[in-house]
Short mmCIF file of C-alpha atoms in Angstrom, two decimals:
data_model
loop_
_atom_site.label_atom_id
_atom_site.label_comp_id
_atom_site.label_asym_id
_atom_site.label_seq_id
_atom_site.Cartn_x
_atom_site.Cartn_y
_atom_site.Cartn_z
CA ALA A 1 0.19 -0.05 0.08
CA GLN A 2 1.53 3.14 -0.61
CA THR A 3 1.77 5.43 2.58
CA VAL A 4 2.78 9.51 2.45
CA THR A 5 3.68 10.82 6.13
CA GLN A 6 4.28 14.51 7.27
CA SER A 7 6.58 14.31 10.97
CA GLN A 8 5.36 18.19 11.41
CA PRO A 9 2.86 19.05 12.78
CA GLU A 10 3.05 21.98 12.75
CA MET A 11 5.46 24.79 11.56
CA SER A 12 6.47 28.48 12.04
CA VAL A 13 8.21 30.83 10.00
CA GLN A 14 9.09 34.82 10.67
CA GLU A 15 7.19 36.94 7.74
CA ALA A 16 9.70 37.26 4.59
CA GLU A 17 12.09 34.34 6.10
CA THR A 18 12.38 30.68 3.78
CA VAL A 19 10.71 27.59 5.60
CA THR A 20 10.69 24.11 4.38
CA LEU A 21 7.77 21.19 4.75
CA SER A 22 8.69 17.82 4.86
CA CYS A 23 7.41 14.43 3.17
CA THR A 24 8.26 11.88 2.98
CA TYR A 25 6.36 8.20 0.98
CA ASP A 26 6.61 5.09 0.15
CA THR A 27 5.74 3.42 -3.05
CA SER A 28 6.58 0.13 -5.27
CA GLU A 29 5.84 2.11 -8.44
CA SER A 30 8.86 3.19 -10.56
CA ASP A 31 6.80 6.44 -12.43
CA TYR A 32 4.65 8.54 -10.12
CA TYR A 33 3.18 11.66 -9.70
CA LEU A 34 3.95 14.21 -6.15
CA PHE A 35 2.02 17.20 -5.07
CA TRP A 36 1.88 19.75 -2.21
CA TYR A 37 -2.02 21.84 -1.42
CA LYS A 38 -2.51 24.45 0.46
CA GLN A 39 -5.74 24.41 2.66
CA PRO A 40 -6.15 27.63 3.85
CA PRO A 41 -8.92 28.77 6.05
CA SER A 42 -11.55 28.80 4.01
CA ARG A 43 -11.32 25.11 3.75
CA GLN A 44 -10.23 25.38 -0.74
CA MET A 45 -7.95 22.42 -1.36
CA ILE A 46 -5.39 24.14 -4.14
CA LEU A 47 -2.67 22.90 -6.00
CA VAL A 48 0.55 24.34 -5.02
CA ILE A 49 3.30 22.21 -7.14
CA ARG A 50 3.05 18.94 -8.97
CA GLN A 51 6.28 16.60 -9.65
CA GLU A 52 6.50 13.97 -12.51
CA ALA A 53 8.83 11.69 -10.37
CA TYR A 54 10.19 10.21 -13.48
CA LYS A 55 12.04 14.08 -14.06
CA GLN A 56 15.12 14.63 -11.56
CA GLN A 57 14.30 18.28 -12.15
CA ASN A 58 12.72 19.95 -9.32
CA ALA A 59 9.55 21.87 -9.62
CA THR A 60 9.40 24.80 -8.69
CA GLU A 61 6.28 27.96 -9.01
CA ASN A 62 7.41 31.34 -8.30
CA ARG A 63 8.60 30.97 -4.41
CA PHE A 64 7.48 27.39 -4.37
CA SER A 65 9.95 24.93 -4.32
CA VAL A 66 10.98 20.90 -4.12
CA ASN A 67 13.42 19.16 -3.41
CA PHE A 68 12.42 15.69 -5.02
CA GLN A 69 15.01 13.02 -3.56
CA LYS A 70 13.62 9.76 -5.30
CA ALA A 71 16.35 7.05 -3.65
CA ALA A 72 15.14 8.09 -0.64
CA LYS A 73 11.68 8.90 -1.41
CA SER A 74 11.12 11.96 -0.34
CA PHE A 75 9.71 15.57 -1.40
CA SER A 76 9.99 19.02 1.20
CA LEU A 77 8.96 22.22 -0.53
CA LYS A 78 10.45 24.99 0.10
CA ILE A 79 8.58 28.42 0.94
CA SER A 80 10.92 31.58 -0.06
CA ASP A 81 9.95 35.10 1.33
CA SER A 82 7.64 33.73 3.31
CA GLN A 83 4.11 35.73 3.43
CA LEU A 84 1.10 36.14 5.74
CA GLY A 85 -1.01 34.79 3.21
CA ASP A 86 1.03 31.49 3.02
CA ALA A 87 -0.47 30.50 6.35
CA ALA A 88 -2.58 27.18 5.83
CA MET A 89 -1.96 23.76 6.12
CA TYR A 90 0.03 22.42 3.94
CA PHE A 91 -1.11 18.28 2.31
CA CYS A 92 1.99 15.86 0.52
CA ALA A 93 -0.32 13.98 -1.66
CA LEU A 94 0.96 10.42 -4.14
CA LEU A 95 -0.68 9.63 -7.41
CA ASP A 96 -1.61 6.33 -7.46
CA GLN A 97 -1.84 5.59 -11.34
CA GLY A 98 -3.26 1.49 -10.92
CA GLY A 99 -6.20 2.41 -12.84
CA SER A 100 -7.98 4.61 -10.38
CA GLU A 101 -5.42 7.66 -9.93
CA LYS A 102 -6.28 7.84 -6.40
CA LEU A 103 -4.36 10.82 -4.17
CA VAL A 104 -2.89 9.70 -0.81
CA PHE A 105 -2.60 12.36 1.56
CA GLY A 106 -0.31 12.29 4.79
CA LYS A 107 -1.93 14.05 7.65
CA GLY A 108 -0.53 17.72 6.72
CA THR A 109 1.78 20.83 8.87
CA LYS A 110 -0.37 23.53 9.75
CA LEU A 111 2.15 26.19 8.96
CA THR A 112 2.06 29.36 10.90
CA VAL A 113 3.34 32.89 9.52
CA ASN A 114 4.62 35.66 12.29
CA PRO A 115 4.84 39.17 10.92
CA ASN B 1 -16.17 28.14 -15.58
CA ALA B 2 -17.92 26.25 -12.16
CA GLY B 3 -15.55 23.88 -11.50
CA VAL B 4 -16.55 21.03 -9.06
CA THR B 5 -19.95 22.08 -7.25
CA GLN B 6 -20.17 21.13 -3.43
CA THR B 7 -24.03 21.49 -1.59
CA PRO B 8 -24.64 22.22 0.83
CA LYS B 9 -21.69 23.58 2.66
CA PHE B 10 -22.89 23.40 6.07
CA ARG B 11 -25.53 20.39 6.94
CA ILE B 12 -26.13 19.20 10.59
CA LEU B 13 -28.44 15.80 10.94
CA LYS B 14 -29.53 13.77 13.66
CA ILE B 15 -28.01 10.31 13.88
CA GLY B 16 -30.04 7.80 12.01
CA GLN B 17 -31.01 10.32 9.77
CA SER B 18 -30.09 10.16 6.03
CA MET B 19 -28.82 12.74 3.56
CA THR B 20 -27.33 13.27 0.20
CA LEU B 21 -24.44 15.49 -0.41
CA GLN B 22 -24.00 16.50 -4.16
CA CYS B 23 -21.68 16.57 -6.67
CA THR B 24 -21.43 17.84 -9.84
CA GLN B 25 -18.52 19.26 -12.24
CA ASP B 26 -18.90 21.22 -15.36
CA MET B 27 -15.07 19.91 -17.35
CA ASN B 28 -15.95 16.30 -19.13
CA HIS B 29 -13.64 14.70 -16.51
CA ASN B 30 -13.99 11.33 -16.53
CA TYR B 31 -12.54 10.70 -11.98
CA MET B 32 -14.64 11.55 -9.79
CA TYR B 33 -13.25 11.00 -5.74
CA TRP B 34 -15.13 11.54 -2.15
CA TYR B 35 -12.72 12.18 0.67
CA ARG B 36 -13.32 12.85 3.73
CA GLN B 37 -11.49 15.11 6.44
CA ASP B 38 -10.55 14.65 9.93
CA PRO B 39 -8.95 16.66 12.49
CA GLY B 40 -5.08 15.84 12.58
CA MET B 41 -5.90 12.96 10.04
CA GLY B 42 -5.63 14.10 6.57
CA LEU B 43 -7.71 13.23 3.73
CA LYS B 44 -9.39 9.48 3.39
CA LEU B 45 -11.39 8.27 0.20
CA ILE B 46 -15.07 7.04 0.81
CA TYR B 47 -15.54 5.84 -3.03
CA TYR B 48 -14.79 7.16 -5.91
CA SER B 49 -15.51 6.85 -10.31
CA VAL B 50 -13.43 6.12 -13.35
CA GLY B 51 -16.52 7.04 -15.36
CA ALA B 52 -20.07 7.13 -15.50
CA GLY B 53 -21.96 3.67 -14.50
CA ILE B 54 -18.36 2.62 -12.21
CA THR B 55 -18.16 2.87 -9.32
CA ASP B 56 -15.37 1.92 -6.36
CA LYS B 57 -14.61 1.54 -2.88
CA GLY B 58 -11.81 3.06 -0.98
CA GLU B 59 -10.28 3.23 2.48
CA VAL B 60 -13.49 3.97 4.17
CA PRO B 61 -16.70 3.13 2.64
CA ASN B 62 -18.67 2.01 5.57
CA GLY B 63 -22.05 3.79 5.94
CA TYR B 64 -21.60 5.70 2.07
CA ASN B 65 -23.19 4.74 -0.84
CA VAL B 66 -22.14 6.62 -4.22
CA SER B 67 -24.23 6.69 -7.77
CA ARG B 68 -22.35 7.53 -10.87
CA SER B 69 -25.12 7.98 -13.26
CA THR B 70 -23.53 11.00 -15.72
CA THR B 71 -20.18 12.06 -15.94
CA GLU B 72 -21.33 15.96 -14.42
CA ASP B 73 -23.11 14.52 -10.97
CA PHE B 74 -21.17 12.07 -8.73
CA PRO B 75 -23.75 12.16 -5.11
CA LEU B 76 -22.28 10.94 -1.71
CA ARG B 77 -24.88 8.96 -0.02
CA LEU B 78 -25.29 8.87 4.04
CA GLU B 79 -27.54 6.04 4.78
CA LEU B 80 -28.27 6.62 9.36
CA ALA B 81 -25.79 8.88 10.48
CA ALA B 82 -23.95 8.15 13.48
CA PRO B 83 -21.91 11.20 15.58
CA SER B 84 -18.46 8.75 13.57
CA GLN B 85 -19.17 10.00 9.74
CA THR B 86 -18.83 14.21 11.42
CA SER B 87 -16.78 15.39 8.74
CA VAL B 88 -15.65 17.29 6.72
CA TYR B 89 -16.60 15.99 2.84
CA PHE B 90 -15.06 16.68 -0.17
CA CYS B 91 -15.81 15.71 -3.59
CA ALA B 92 -12.96 16.00 -6.65
CA SER B 93 -12.52 15.23 -10.04
CA LYS B 94 -9.51 15.23 -12.58
CA PRO B 95 -8.99 14.97 -16.11
CA GLY B 96 -7.30 11.19 -17.39
CA GLN B 97 -3.74 13.05 -17.72
CA ALA B 98 -2.62 11.69 -14.15
CA PHE B 99 0.59 15.08 -14.52
CA TYR B 100 -2.89 17.29 -13.54
CA GLY B 101 -4.60 16.08 -10.39
CA TYR B 102 -7.37 17.42 -8.77
CA THR B 103 -9.03 20.14 -8.59
CA PHE B 104 -11.68 19.61 -5.77
CA GLY B 105 -14.98 21.27 -4.50
CA SER B 106 -15.67 23.82 -1.43
CA GLY B 107 -16.06 20.75 0.74
CA THR B 108 -19.48 20.53 3.35
CA ARG B 109 -19.70 20.69 7.18
CA LEU B 110 -21.59 17.34 8.00
CA THR B 111 -22.02 17.69 11.85
CA VAL B 112 -24.49 14.61 13.22
CA VAL B 113 -26.02 14.84 16.57
#
């Protein structure tokens, strides 16, 4: 079974600083996709960034970037120049491509941004 | 340009009552999903569908039923509501290509008392 582990239930960062959220996963597949979703207090799930496992280059989206270590099964999210609007729950997720295309989620990390 | 629409946004049920959570998408996505989110537990898959007429159980299907008669609609039925079903429910859809991930609805907060 595929699993996703986020070992940091809560993190905090000062505005304008950089923070890294950790995620490890387990899968027997060689080709898969990984995602980070943001859930602000509004409850809406927002896609932050995605990574294809067969691509060695780390994905970036503006202030958000990932450190994808396939051999270690690690997929961390780095947020640079943190803003107050980045405060949210962040979920790491692994896409199961075995026909169902199911997303398996970690338990989430609550990020607080201090002014 | 509505995306995934869930109704209602909030609901309080009494133990033993039944209800249907509605989910509709206008993106012609084949894949649709229902998740529940409990505090500190992430999102867990209840049911999913890979196309009209095809549904299958996820990780936590007990107490729920689904149907998929059209591509657009994927309602979730709660029979004999129990306090353990108090949760936030999310509907999501995706196109066939895995890279694009899911589009989520705005969620339904359900309380069973």
